[in-house]
PDB file of C-alpha atoms in Angstrom:
ATOM      1  CA  ASP A 297     -18.132 -39.612  -7.671  1.00 66.00           C
ATOM      2  CA  GLY A 298     -16.450 -38.155 -10.742  1.00 74.00           C
ATOM      3  CA  GLY A 299     -13.852 -40.123 -12.568  1.00 92.00           C
ATOM      4  CA  ILE A 300     -12.661 -41.875 -15.680  1.00 95.00           C
ATOM      5  CA  THR A 301     -13.891 -45.330 -16.596  1.00 96.00           C
ATOM      6  CA  GLN A 302     -11.953 -47.545 -18.930  1.00 96.00           C
ATOM      7  CA  SER A 303     -13.300 -50.833 -20.160  1.00 93.00           C
ATOM      8  CA  PRO A 304     -12.589 -53.622 -20.360  1.00 94.00           C
ATOM      9  CA  LYS A 305      -9.803 -54.074 -17.822  1.00 94.00           C
ATOM     10  CA  TYR A 306      -8.313 -56.975 -19.790  1.00 96.00           C
ATOM     11  CA  LEU A 307      -8.715 -57.575 -23.504  1.00 95.00           C
ATOM     12  CA  PHE A 308      -7.472 -60.443 -25.632  1.00 95.00           C
ATOM     13  CA  ARG A 309      -7.479 -60.401 -29.433  1.00 92.00           C
ATOM     14  CA  LYS A 310      -6.096 -62.343 -32.323  1.00 92.00           C
ATOM     15  CA  GLU A 311      -3.576 -60.712 -34.572  1.00 91.00           C
ATOM     16  CA  GLY A 312      -5.186 -58.941 -37.520  1.00 91.00           C
ATOM     17  CA  GLN A 313      -8.335 -57.903 -35.672  1.00 92.00           C
ATOM     18  CA  ASN A 314      -9.249 -54.339 -34.863  1.00 94.00           C
ATOM     19  CA  VAL A 315     -10.216 -53.660 -31.271  1.00 95.00           C
ATOM     20  CA  THR A 316     -11.789 -50.641 -29.585  1.00 96.00           C
ATOM     21  CA  LEU A 317     -10.981 -49.531 -26.045  1.00 97.00           C
ATOM     22  CA  SER A 318     -13.578 -47.498 -24.214  1.00 97.00           C
ATOM     23  CA  CYS A 319     -12.931 -44.365 -22.149  1.00 98.00           C
ATOM     24  CA  GLU A 320     -15.690 -42.370 -20.462  1.00 98.00           C
ATOM     25  CA  GLN A 321     -15.328 -39.426 -18.064  1.00 97.00           C
ATOM     26  CA  ASN A 322     -17.859 -37.541 -15.949  1.00 96.00           C
ATOM     27  CA  LEU A 323     -15.475 -34.854 -14.746  1.00 93.00           C
ATOM     28  CA  ASN A 324     -16.685 -32.354 -17.352  1.00 92.00           C
ATOM     29  CA  HIS A 325     -13.101 -32.092 -18.604  1.00 91.00           C
ATOM     30  CA  ASP A 326     -12.472 -30.642 -22.020  1.00 90.00           C
ATOM     31  CA  ALA A 327      -9.300 -32.500 -22.946  1.00 90.00           C
ATOM     32  CA  MET A 328      -8.825 -36.240 -23.162  1.00 93.00           C
ATOM     33  CA  TYR A 329      -5.757 -38.364 -23.873  1.00 94.00           C
ATOM     34  CA  TRP A 330      -4.603 -41.853 -24.714  1.00 97.00           C
ATOM     35  CA  TYR A 331      -1.229 -43.131 -23.563  1.00 96.00           C
ATOM     36  CA  ARG A 332       0.478 -46.424 -24.107  1.00 97.00           C
ATOM     37  CA  GLN A 333       2.747 -48.020 -21.521  1.00 94.00           C
ATOM     38  CA  ASP A 334       5.023 -50.955 -22.221  1.00 92.00           C
ATOM     39  CA  PRO A 335       6.538 -53.057 -19.401  1.00 84.00           C
ATOM     40  CA  GLY A 336       9.155 -51.140 -17.462  1.00 78.00           C
ATOM     41  CA  GLN A 337       8.754 -48.070 -19.618  1.00 82.00           C
ATOM     42  CA  GLY A 338       7.208 -44.638 -19.455  1.00 87.00           C
ATOM     43  CA  LEU A 339       4.019 -43.369 -21.030  1.00 93.00           C
ATOM     44  CA  ARG A 340       3.895 -42.470 -24.698  1.00 94.00           C
ATOM     45  CA  LEU A 341       1.189 -40.224 -26.101  1.00 93.00           C
ATOM     46  CA  ILE A 342      -0.972 -41.764 -28.819  1.00 96.00           C
ATOM     47  CA  TYR A 343      -3.706 -39.163 -29.403  1.00 96.00           C
ATOM     48  CA  TYR A 344      -5.243 -36.269 -27.567  1.00 93.00           C
ATOM     49  CA  SER A 345      -8.355 -34.178 -27.979  1.00 93.00           C
ATOM     50  CA  GLN A 346      -8.903 -30.634 -26.762  1.00 88.00           C
ATOM     51  CA  ILE A 347     -12.558 -30.303 -27.709  1.00 89.00           C
ATOM     52  CA  VAL A 348     -15.364 -32.335 -29.205  1.00 94.00           C
ATOM     53  CA  ASN A 349     -14.895 -33.296 -32.862  1.00 95.00           C
ATOM     54  CA  ASP A 350     -11.219 -32.407 -32.785  1.00 94.00           C
ATOM     55  CA  PHE A 351      -8.127 -34.467 -31.979  1.00 95.00           C
ATOM     56  CA  GLN A 352      -4.380 -34.429 -32.612  1.00 93.00           C
ATOM     57  CA  LYS A 353      -1.790 -37.116 -33.132  1.00 95.00           C
ATOM     58  CA  GLY A 354       0.669 -37.763 -30.386  1.00 92.00           C
ATOM     59  CA  ASP A 355       4.105 -39.291 -30.727  1.00 90.00           C
ATOM     60  CA  ILE A 356       3.017 -42.826 -31.680  1.00 95.00           C
ATOM     61  CA  ALA A 357      -0.306 -42.467 -33.537  1.00 97.00           C
ATOM     62  CA  GLU A 358       0.451 -44.922 -36.353  1.00 96.00           C
ATOM     63  CA  GLY A 359      -1.880 -47.915 -36.246  1.00 96.00           C
ATOM     64  CA  TYR A 360      -4.387 -46.202 -33.956  1.00 98.00           C
ATOM     65  CA  SER A 361      -7.533 -44.158 -34.509  1.00 98.00           C
ATOM     66  CA  VAL A 362      -9.812 -42.154 -32.235  1.00 98.00           C
ATOM     67  CA  SER A 363     -13.068 -40.235 -32.277  1.00 98.00           C
ATOM     68  CA  ARG A 364     -14.488 -37.513 -30.046  1.00 97.00           C
ATOM     69  CA  GLU A 365     -18.175 -37.236 -30.812  1.00 97.00           C
ATOM     70  CA  LYS A 366     -19.124 -36.482 -27.202  1.00 97.00           C
ATOM     71  CA  LYS A 367     -17.313 -34.573 -24.499  1.00 96.00           C
ATOM     72  CA  GLU A 368     -17.536 -37.553 -22.163  1.00 97.00           C
ATOM     73  CA  SER A 369     -16.180 -40.198 -24.510  1.00 98.00           C
ATOM     74  CA  PHE A 370     -12.875 -40.789 -26.307  1.00 98.00           C
ATOM     75  CA  PRO A 371     -12.654 -44.349 -27.667  1.00 98.00           C
ATOM     76  CA  LEU A 372      -9.396 -45.700 -29.064  1.00 98.00           C
ATOM     77  CA  THR A 373      -9.289 -48.240 -31.892  1.00 97.00           C
ATOM     78  CA  VAL A 374      -6.190 -50.360 -32.226  1.00 96.00           C
ATOM     79  CA  THR A 375      -6.071 -51.413 -35.844  1.00 95.00           C
ATOM     80  CA  SER A 376      -4.383 -54.354 -37.486  1.00 90.00           C
ATOM     81  CA  ALA A 377      -1.801 -51.896 -38.796  1.00 89.00           C
ATOM     82  CA  GLN A 378      -0.346 -51.493 -35.305  1.00 90.00           C
ATOM     83  CA  LYS A 379       2.640 -53.829 -35.327  1.00 90.00           C
ATOM     84  CA  ASN A 380       3.072 -54.323 -31.589  1.00 92.00           C
ATOM     85  CA  PRO A 381      -0.305 -53.678 -29.975  1.00 94.00           C
ATOM     86  CA  THR A 382       0.210 -55.653 -26.762  1.00 96.00           C
ATOM     87  CA  ALA A 383       0.519 -53.024 -24.009  1.00 96.00           C
ATOM     88  CA  PHE A 384      -1.185 -51.261 -21.120  1.00 95.00           C
ATOM     89  CA  TYR A 385      -3.391 -48.423 -22.366  1.00 97.00           C
ATOM     90  CA  LEU A 386      -4.226 -45.476 -20.159  1.00 96.00           C
ATOM     91  CA  CYS A 387      -6.875 -42.858 -20.793  1.00 97.00           C
ATOM     92  CA  ALA A 388      -6.672 -39.472 -19.070  1.00 95.00           C
ATOM     93  CA  SER A 389      -8.454 -36.141 -18.997  1.00 93.00           C
ATOM     94  CA  SER A 390      -7.733 -32.565 -17.987  1.00 88.00           C
ATOM     95  CA  ILE A 391      -9.480 -29.203 -17.763  1.00 82.00           C
ATOM     96  CA  LYS A 392      -8.738 -26.152 -19.874  1.00 67.00           C
ATOM     97  CA  PRO A 393      -5.436 -24.231 -19.775  1.00 54.00           C
ATOM     98  CA  SER A 394      -6.903 -21.736 -17.368  1.00 50.00           C
ATOM     99  CA  GLY A 395      -6.764 -24.497 -14.808  1.00 53.00           C
ATOM    100  CA  TRP A 396      -3.239 -25.789 -15.162  1.00 61.00           C
ATOM    101  CA  ASN A 397      -3.129 -26.338 -11.419  1.00 67.00           C
ATOM    102  CA  SER A 398      -5.172 -29.430 -12.140  1.00 75.00           C
ATOM    103  CA  PRO A 399      -3.138 -32.451 -13.245  1.00 86.00           C
ATOM    104  CA  LEU A 400      -4.135 -35.221 -15.601  1.00 89.00           C
ATOM    105  CA  HIS A 401      -6.690 -37.612 -14.166  1.00 92.00           C
ATOM    106  CA  PHE A 402      -6.204 -41.206 -15.213  1.00 95.00           C
ATOM    107  CA  GLY A 403      -8.469 -44.176 -15.677  1.00 96.00           C
ATOM    108  CA  ASN A 404      -7.485 -47.602 -14.378  1.00 94.00           C
ATOM    109  CA  GLY A 405      -6.216 -48.750 -17.738  1.00 96.00           C
ATOM    110  CA  THR A 406      -6.885 -51.558 -20.211  1.00 96.00           C
ATOM    111  CA  ARG A 407      -4.351 -54.318 -20.630  1.00 96.00           C
ATOM    112  CA  LEU A 408      -4.465 -55.494 -24.231  1.00 96.00           C
ATOM    113  CA  THR A 409      -2.895 -58.773 -25.308  1.00 96.00           C
ATOM    114  CA  VAL A 410      -2.734 -59.680 -28.974  1.00 94.00           C
ATOM    115  CA  THR A 411      -1.612 -63.161 -30.002  1.00 92.00           C
TER     116      THR A 411
ATOM    117  CA  GLU B 106      10.475 -31.480 -29.676  1.00 78.00           C
ATOM    118  CA  LEU B 107      10.021 -31.677 -25.944  1.00 82.00           C
ATOM    119  CA  LYS B 108      11.941 -34.477 -24.270  1.00 89.00           C
ATOM    120  CA  VAL B 109      11.824 -35.430 -20.624  1.00 93.00           C
ATOM    121  CA  GLU B 110      14.493 -37.480 -18.896  1.00 94.00           C
ATOM    122  CA  GLN B 111      14.560 -38.880 -15.398  1.00 96.00           C
ATOM    123  CA  ASN B 112      17.377 -40.323 -13.415  1.00 96.00           C
ATOM    124  CA  PRO B 113      18.022 -42.673 -11.975  1.00 96.00           C
ATOM    125  CA  LEU B 114      15.857 -45.217 -13.761  1.00 95.00           C
ATOM    126  CA  PHE B 115      16.096 -47.621 -10.852  1.00 95.00           C
ATOM    127  CA  LEU B 116      16.699 -46.845  -7.217  1.00 94.00           C
ATOM    128  CA  SER B 117      17.049 -49.292  -4.387  1.00 95.00           C
ATOM    129  CA  MET B 118      17.433 -47.715  -0.977  1.00 92.00           C
ATOM    130  CA  GLN B 119      17.321 -48.614   2.670  1.00 95.00           C
ATOM    131  CA  GLU B 120      14.521 -47.478   4.920  1.00 96.00           C
ATOM    132  CA  GLY B 121      15.361 -44.281   6.718  1.00 96.00           C
ATOM    133  CA  LYS B 122      17.671 -42.952   4.001  1.00 96.00           C
ATOM    134  CA  ASN B 123      17.246 -39.813   1.893  1.00 97.00           C
ATOM    135  CA  TYR B 124      17.469 -39.603  -1.869  1.00 95.00           C
ATOM    136  CA  THR B 125      16.583 -37.400  -4.828  1.00 97.00           C
ATOM    137  CA  ILE B 126      15.061 -38.188  -8.209  1.00 98.00           C
ATOM    138  CA  TYR B 127      15.840 -35.777 -11.040  1.00 98.00           C
ATOM    139  CA  CYS B 128      13.690 -34.726 -13.977  1.00 97.00           C
ATOM    140  CA  ASN B 129      15.241 -32.750 -16.840  1.00 96.00           C
ATOM    141  CA  TYR B 130      13.321 -31.401 -19.801  1.00 94.00           C
ATOM    142  CA  SER B 131      14.537 -29.999 -23.087  1.00 92.00           C
ATOM    143  CA  THR B 132      12.395 -26.959 -23.925  1.00 84.00           C
ATOM    144  CA  THR B 133      10.557 -24.189 -22.138  1.00 82.00           C
ATOM    145  CA  SER B 134       7.573 -25.314 -20.137  1.00 81.00           C
ATOM    146  CA  ASP B 135       5.201 -23.618 -17.753  1.00 75.00           C
ATOM    147  CA  ARG B 136       4.068 -26.618 -15.778  1.00 86.00           C
ATOM    148  CA  LEU B 137       5.448 -29.823 -14.324  1.00 92.00           C
ATOM    149  CA  TYR B 138       3.733 -32.699 -12.574  1.00 94.00           C
ATOM    150  CA  TRP B 139       4.813 -35.685 -10.503  1.00 97.00           C
ATOM    151  CA  TYR B 140       2.893 -38.966 -10.451  1.00 97.00           C
ATOM    152  CA  ARG B 141       3.160 -42.247  -8.624  1.00 97.00           C
ATOM    153  CA  GLN B 142       2.330 -45.639 -10.139  1.00 95.00           C
ATOM    154  CA  ASP B 143       2.043 -48.879  -8.180  1.00 94.00           C
ATOM    155  CA  PRO B 144       2.630 -52.134 -10.096  1.00 89.00           C
ATOM    156  CA  GLY B 145      -0.225 -52.933 -12.453  1.00 86.00           C
ATOM    157  CA  LYS B 146      -2.116 -49.822 -11.430  1.00 90.00           C
ATOM    158  CA  SER B 147      -2.916 -46.438 -12.864  1.00 91.00           C
ATOM    159  CA  LEU B 148      -1.157 -43.164 -12.101  1.00 94.00           C
ATOM    160  CA  GLU B 149      -1.856 -41.050  -9.045  1.00 95.00           C
ATOM    161  CA  SER B 150      -1.099 -37.342  -9.022  1.00 94.00           C
ATOM    162  CA  LEU B 151       1.406 -36.213  -6.376  1.00 96.00           C
ATOM    163  CA  PHE B 152       2.424 -32.625  -7.145  1.00 95.00           C
ATOM    164  CA  VAL B 153       1.725 -29.786  -9.548  1.00 92.00           C
ATOM    165  CA  LEU B 154       4.496 -27.199 -10.007  1.00 92.00           C
ATOM    166  CA  LEU B 155       3.645 -24.095 -12.000  1.00 87.00           C
ATOM    167  CA  SER B 156       6.336 -21.501 -11.372  1.00 84.00           C
ATOM    168  CA  ASN B 157      10.066 -21.130 -10.986  1.00 86.00           C
ATOM    169  CA  GLY B 158      11.117 -21.879  -7.439  1.00 88.00           C
ATOM    170  CA  ALA B 159       7.887 -23.695  -6.604  1.00 90.00           C
ATOM    171  CA  VAL B 160       8.215 -26.205  -3.790  1.00 94.00           C
ATOM    172  CA  LYS B 161       5.530 -28.628  -2.683  1.00 95.00           C
ATOM    173  CA  GLN B 162       5.691 -31.138   0.164  1.00 97.00           C
ATOM    174  CA  GLU B 163       3.506 -34.049   1.168  1.00 96.00           C
ATOM    175  CA  GLY B 164       4.687 -36.332   3.928  1.00 96.00           C
ATOM    176  CA  ARG B 165       8.157 -37.669   3.112  1.00 97.00           C
ATOM    177  CA  LEU B 166       8.114 -36.329  -0.452  1.00 98.00           C
ATOM    178  CA  MET B 167       9.127 -32.852  -1.549  1.00 98.00           C
ATOM    179  CA  ALA B 168       9.128 -31.596  -5.138  1.00 98.00           C
ATOM    180  CA  SER B 169      10.775 -28.474  -6.513  1.00 97.00           C
ATOM    181  CA  LEU B 170      11.031 -26.733  -9.867  1.00 95.00           C
ATOM    182  CA  ASP B 171      13.806 -24.664 -11.449  1.00 94.00           C
ATOM    183  CA  THR B 172      12.513 -23.480 -14.809  1.00 91.00           C
ATOM    184  CA  LYS B 173      15.766 -21.765 -15.720  1.00 92.00           C
ATOM    185  CA  ALA B 174      17.691 -25.009 -15.372  1.00 94.00           C
ATOM    186  CA  ARG B 175      14.724 -26.964 -16.771  1.00 94.00           C
ATOM    187  CA  LEU B 176      14.986 -29.252 -13.787  1.00 96.00           C
ATOM    188  CA  SER B 177      12.635 -30.639 -11.201  1.00 97.00           C
ATOM    189  CA  THR B 178      13.570 -32.776  -8.223  1.00 98.00           C
ATOM    190  CA  LEU B 179      11.606 -35.174  -6.065  1.00 98.00           C
ATOM    191  CA  HIS B 180      13.288 -35.558  -2.702  1.00 98.00           C
ATOM    192  CA  ILE B 181      12.551 -38.502  -0.441  1.00 97.00           C
ATOM    193  CA  THR B 182      13.187 -38.064   3.258  1.00 97.00           C
ATOM    194  CA  ALA B 183      13.605 -41.025   5.599  1.00 96.00           C
ATOM    195  CA  ALA B 184      12.202 -43.527   3.115  1.00 96.00           C
ATOM    196  CA  VAL B 185       9.696 -46.155   4.190  1.00 96.00           C
ATOM    197  CA  HIS B 186       8.648 -49.338   2.393  1.00 95.00           C
ATOM    198  CA  ASP B 187       5.269 -47.861   1.419  1.00 95.00           C
ATOM    199  CA  LEU B 188       7.026 -45.420  -0.890  1.00 97.00           C
ATOM    200  CA  SER B 189       8.098 -48.270  -3.155  1.00 97.00           C
ATOM    201  CA  ALA B 190       6.575 -47.473  -6.568  1.00 96.00           C
ATOM    202  CA  THR B 191       7.458 -45.971  -9.925  1.00 96.00           C
ATOM    203  CA  TYR B 192       7.571 -42.184 -10.025  1.00 97.00           C
ATOM    204  CA  PHE B 193       7.010 -40.191 -13.191  1.00 97.00           C
ATOM    205  CA  CYS B 194       7.435 -36.548 -13.970  1.00 96.00           C
ATOM    206  CA  ALA B 195       5.409 -34.998 -16.786  1.00 94.00           C
ATOM    207  CA  VAL B 196       5.935 -31.690 -18.520  1.00 91.00           C
ATOM    208  CA  GLY B 197       3.338 -29.600 -20.268  1.00 84.00           C
ATOM    209  CA  THR B 198       4.095 -28.040 -23.625  1.00 75.00           C
ATOM    210  CA  SER B 199       3.548 -24.288 -23.460  1.00 70.00           C
ATOM    211  CA  GLY B 200       0.348 -23.176 -25.123  1.00 71.00           C
ATOM    212  CA  THR B 201      -0.984 -26.666 -25.713  1.00 73.00           C
ATOM    213  CA  TYR B 202      -2.731 -29.439 -23.862  1.00 74.00           C
ATOM    214  CA  LYS B 203       0.100 -31.847 -24.573  1.00 81.00           C
ATOM    215  CA  TYR B 204       1.848 -33.582 -21.657  1.00 85.00           C
ATOM    216  CA  ILE B 205       5.079 -35.519 -22.133  1.00 89.00           C
ATOM    217  CA  PHE B 206       6.141 -38.060 -19.541  1.00 93.00           C
ATOM    218  CA  GLY B 207       9.591 -38.957 -18.341  1.00 93.00           C
ATOM    219  CA  THR B 208      10.944 -42.475 -18.419  1.00 92.00           C
ATOM    220  CA  GLY B 209      10.022 -43.112 -14.792  1.00 95.00           C
ATOM    221  CA  THR B 210      12.087 -43.989 -11.737  1.00 96.00           C
ATOM    222  CA  ARG B 211      11.405 -47.346 -10.169  1.00 95.00           C
ATOM    223  CA  LEU B 212      11.960 -47.001  -6.444  1.00 96.00           C
ATOM    224  CA  LYS B 213      12.365 -49.937  -4.110  1.00 97.00           C
ATOM    225  CA  VAL B 214      12.708 -49.279  -0.405  1.00 96.00           C
ATOM    226  CA  LEU B 215      14.269 -52.143   1.505  1.00 94.00           C
ATOM    227  CA  ALA B 216      13.354 -52.854   5.090  1.00 85.00           C
TER     228      ALA B 216
END
């Protein structure tokens, strides 16, 4: 079955360490996204990528970095520069604009706790 | 900059009652989506609305879109406990892949 796989489900890190969250999709979608969700709040866009080797900053990109070397993969690195990294991180994907009738497909998320 | 606002933020309602969640957005958009999120879980797509006047229905939920008013509604008919969740609308920025989410409406249906 096609879908988006995020790993790990839970991640614990010490303050000052960089950490990389994995996101893999086998939906053959062109665009991929990273969102952050804080308790009781909506989703905020961190980065998104329309095609391989290209990505754009979202609304809260500071302290994060991404890469898109393969169509299937869009890993997110939370760097030590991110002041409040503890959150629920959601990866999503979508097909090209010609298929706007298709919504975002989401992974199951990674809950990151930094102490 | 595209902004998306939902109201109410919290909604507690009795089973069997009707209610509407509103989603307003600030700039022109050609697509709007509704999602459901259960506690601690990911988001599940409910509706995709692509044109002015679009109406979609699934069970006790009905979504509509008025692009001139920049408003979408999610109407709940005869609520049941299983509908308890957080509902998000998301708006697509014209000409881009960018999706901006609303603040979410946390719905609790009381038996």
